[in-house]
Coordinates of C-alpha atoms in Angstrom, one line a residue:
X57 CA 0.0 0.0 0.0
X58 CA 1.2 3.6 -0.7
X59 CA 0.3 4.8 2.8
X60 CA 1.3 1.8 4.9
X61 CA 4.5 0.0 5.7
X62 CA 3.9 -3.6 6.6
X63 CA 5.6 -5.2 9.6
X64 CA 5.4 -8.9 9.6
X65 CA 5.2 -11.0 12.8
X66 CA 5.6 -14.7 12.1
X67 CA 3.8 -17.5 14.0
X68 CA 3.8 -21.3 13.9
X69 CA 1.4 -23.9 12.6
X70 CA 1.4 -26.9 14.9
X71 CA 0.5 -30.1 13.3
X72 CA -0.3 -32.8 15.9
X73 CA -0.6 -36.5 15.5
X74 CA -3.8 -37.7 13.9
X75 CA -6.0 -40.3 15.5
X76 CA -6.2 -43.8 14.1
X77 CA -8.1 -47.0 14.8
X78 CA -7.8 -50.7 14.0
X79 CA -10.4 -51.9 11.5
X80 CA -11.9 -55.4 11.5
X81 CA -9.9 -57.8 13.5
X82 CA -10.7 -61.1 11.7
X83 CA -10.0 -64.4 13.3
X84 CA -11.7 -67.8 13.9
X85 CA -13.0 -67.8 17.5
X86 CA -12.9 -71.6 17.9
X87 CA -10.6 -74.4 16.7
X88 CA -9.4 -77.8 17.8
X89 CA -6.0 -78.8 19.1
X90 CA -4.2 -80.2 16.0
X91 CA -5.9 -77.8 13.5
X92 CA -3.7 -75.8 11.1
X93 CA -2.5 -72.3 12.1
X94 CA -5.2 -69.7 12.2
X95 CA -4.9 -66.6 10.0
X96 CA -5.0 -63.1 11.6
X97 CA -6.3 -60.1 9.6
X98 CA -6.5 -56.5 10.8
X99 CA -5.6 -53.1 9.4
X100 CA -5.1 -49.6 10.8
X101 CA -6.9 -46.6 9.4
X102 CA -3.5 -45.0 9.1
X103 CA -2.2 -47.9 6.9
X104 CA 0.5 -48.5 9.5
X105 CA 1.3 -52.2 10.2
X106 CA -0.7 -53.9 12.9
X107 CA 0.9 -56.3 15.4
X108 CA -0.7 -59.1 17.4
X109 CA -0.1 -60.5 20.9
X110 CA -1.4 -63.6 22.6
X111 CA -2.4 -63.6 26.3
X112 CA -1.5 -67.3 26.5
X113 CA 1.3 -68.5 24.2
X114 CA 1.0 -72.0 25.6
X115 CA -2.4 -72.1 23.8
X116 CA -1.9 -69.8 20.8
X117 CA 1.5 -68.5 19.7
X118 CA 1.7 -65.5 17.4
X119 CA 3.8 -65.9 14.3
X120 CA 3.4 -62.7 12.2
X121 CA -0.2 -62.9 11.0
X122 CA -0.7 -66.5 12.0
X123 CA -1.6 -68.2 15.3
X124 CA 0.0 -71.5 15.8
X125 CA -2.1 -73.8 18.0
X126 CA 0.0 -75.1 20.9
X127 CA -2.6 -76.6 23.2
X128 CA -6.2 -76.6 24.3
X129 CA -7.6 -73.6 26.3
X130 CA -8.4 -70.0 25.7
X131 CA -6.3 -66.9 24.8
X132 CA -7.1 -63.3 24.2
X133 CA -5.5 -62.0 20.9
X134 CA -4.8 -58.3 20.9
X135 CA -4.3 -56.3 17.7
X136 CA -2.1 -53.2 18.3
X137 CA -0.8 -50.3 16.4
X138 CA 1.6 -48.2 18.4
X139 CA 1.5 -45.0 16.4
X140 CA 4.2 -43.0 14.7
X141 CA 5.5 -39.4 14.4
X142 CA 2.2 -38.6 12.6
X143 CA -0.3 -40.9 14.3
X144 CA -1.3 -41.5 17.9
X145 CA -1.4 -45.1 19.0
X146 CA -4.7 -46.8 18.1
X147 CA -6.9 -48.3 20.8
X148 CA -6.2 -52.1 21.1
X149 CA -8.8 -54.5 19.6
X150 CA -9.2 -57.9 21.3
X151 CA -10.8 -61.2 20.4
X152 CA -11.0 -64.4 22.5
X153 CA -10.1 -67.7 20.8
X154 CA -11.0 -71.0 22.3
X155 CA -9.1 -74.1 21.4
X156 CA -11.0 -77.3 22.1
X157 CA -9.4 -80.6 23.0
X158 CA -8.7 -83.1 20.2
X159 CA -10.6 -86.4 20.3
X160 CA -8.3 -89.4 21.2
X161 CA -9.8 -92.8 20.8
X162 CA -8.8 -95.5 23.3
X163 CA -9.5 -98.9 21.6
X164 CA -9.4 -101.9 23.9
X165 CA -8.2 -105.2 22.3
X166 CA -10.3 -108.3 22.7
X167 CA -8.8 -111.1 24.8
X168 CA -9.5 -114.7 25.7
X169 CA -8.6 -117.4 28.2
X170 CA -9.7 -120.8 29.4
X171 CA -11.7 -121.3 32.6
X172 CA -9.5 -121.1 35.8
X173 CA -6.5 -119.7 33.9
X174 CA -5.2 -116.3 35.0
X175 CA -6.7 -113.4 33.3
X176 CA -4.5 -112.3 30.3
X177 CA -2.8 -108.9 30.3
X178 CA -5.4 -106.5 28.9
X179 CA -4.3 -103.9 26.3
X180 CA -5.4 -101.1 24.1
X181 CA -4.1 -98.7 21.5
X182 CA -4.7 -95.0 20.7
X183 CA -6.1 -93.5 17.5
X184 CA -6.1 -89.7 16.9
X185 CA -2.8 -88.2 18.2
X186 CA -2.0 -84.9 16.5
X187 CA 1.2 -82.8 16.2
X188 CA 3.5 -85.8 16.5
X189 CA 2.2 -86.5 20.0
X190 CA 2.3 -89.9 21.5
X191 CA 1.4 -91.6 24.8
X192 CA 4.3 -89.9 26.6
X193 CA 2.5 -86.5 26.0
X194 CA -0.5 -87.5 28.1
X195 CA -0.9 -86.4 31.7
X196 CA -2.4 -89.7 32.7
X197 CA -2.9 -92.8 30.6
X198 CA -6.1 -94.8 30.9
X199 CA -6.3 -98.2 32.6
X200 CA -8.1 -101.3 31.2
X201 CA -10.2 -103.5 33.5
X202 CA -12.8 -106.3 33.5
X203 CA -15.1 -107.7 36.1
X204 CA -14.0 -111.2 35.1
X205 CA -11.7 -113.0 37.6
X206 CA -9.7 -116.2 37.3
X207 CA -12.6 -118.2 38.7
X208 CA -15.3 -116.6 36.5
X209 CA -17.4 -119.1 34.6
X210 CA -17.1 -119.5 30.8
X211 CA -18.7 -116.7 28.9
X212 CA -18.1 -113.2 27.5
X213 CA -17.2 -110.3 29.9
X214 CA -16.9 -106.6 29.1
X215 CA -13.4 -105.1 29.0
X216 CA -13.3 -101.3 29.3
X217 CA -10.8 -98.5 29.6
X218 CA -11.2 -95.5 31.8
X219 CA -9.3 -92.8 33.8
X220 CA -7.1 -91.1 31.1
X221 CA -6.5 -87.4 31.5
X222 CA -4.8 -84.7 29.4
X223 CA -5.1 -81.0 28.9
X224 CA -5.1 -81.3 25.1
X225 CA -7.1 -84.5 24.5
X226 CA -10.6 -85.7 25.2
X227 CA -10.7 -89.5 25.6
X228 CA -13.3 -91.6 23.7
X229 CA -13.3 -95.2 25.0
X230 CA -14.1 -98.2 22.8
X231 CA -14.5 -101.3 25.0
X232 CA -14.1 -104.9 24.0
X233 CA -14.6 -108.3 25.5
X234 CA -12.8 -111.0 27.4
X235 CA -14.0 -114.5 26.3
X236 CA -13.6 -117.3 28.8
X237 CA -13.8 -120.7 27.2
X238 CA -14.2 -124.1 28.9
X239 CA -11.2 -125.7 30.5

């Protein structure tokens, strides 16, 4: 302007971090011990990477965007985005995942003996172990029993298994028979 001399006084524009949120945590909420790894999917509104944490790595172990099933039980999976120079941390998003016990069949073998002979050793085998497990992985193995005694009369007697326990397996028992023949 011809009549004014301008005196400039600068100031500052402060740009703060923007808010963000995690969108759509997608995960199966139930599985069975022995199933394949579960896929994790989530994204942040900022397009920054989302990380995942398991509250119980003995049940579900986080491996990038997959959950490796380690045992039966429950775990809370948390999706996190910690922010950056331009974004505040996003609020965590949680999902509970339940891993059910795998079914393990205990198959009792048939047996036989003659009247007044000692009862034979009763036996069984397993069907359904997963993840390269075997009987040594069980907390307590089942026992096999029958009501037949050495003096039981000739006939057919039930042979059953019971008592097995494990954190990762649910036992399903398939009984058999002890046949006592005449002496």
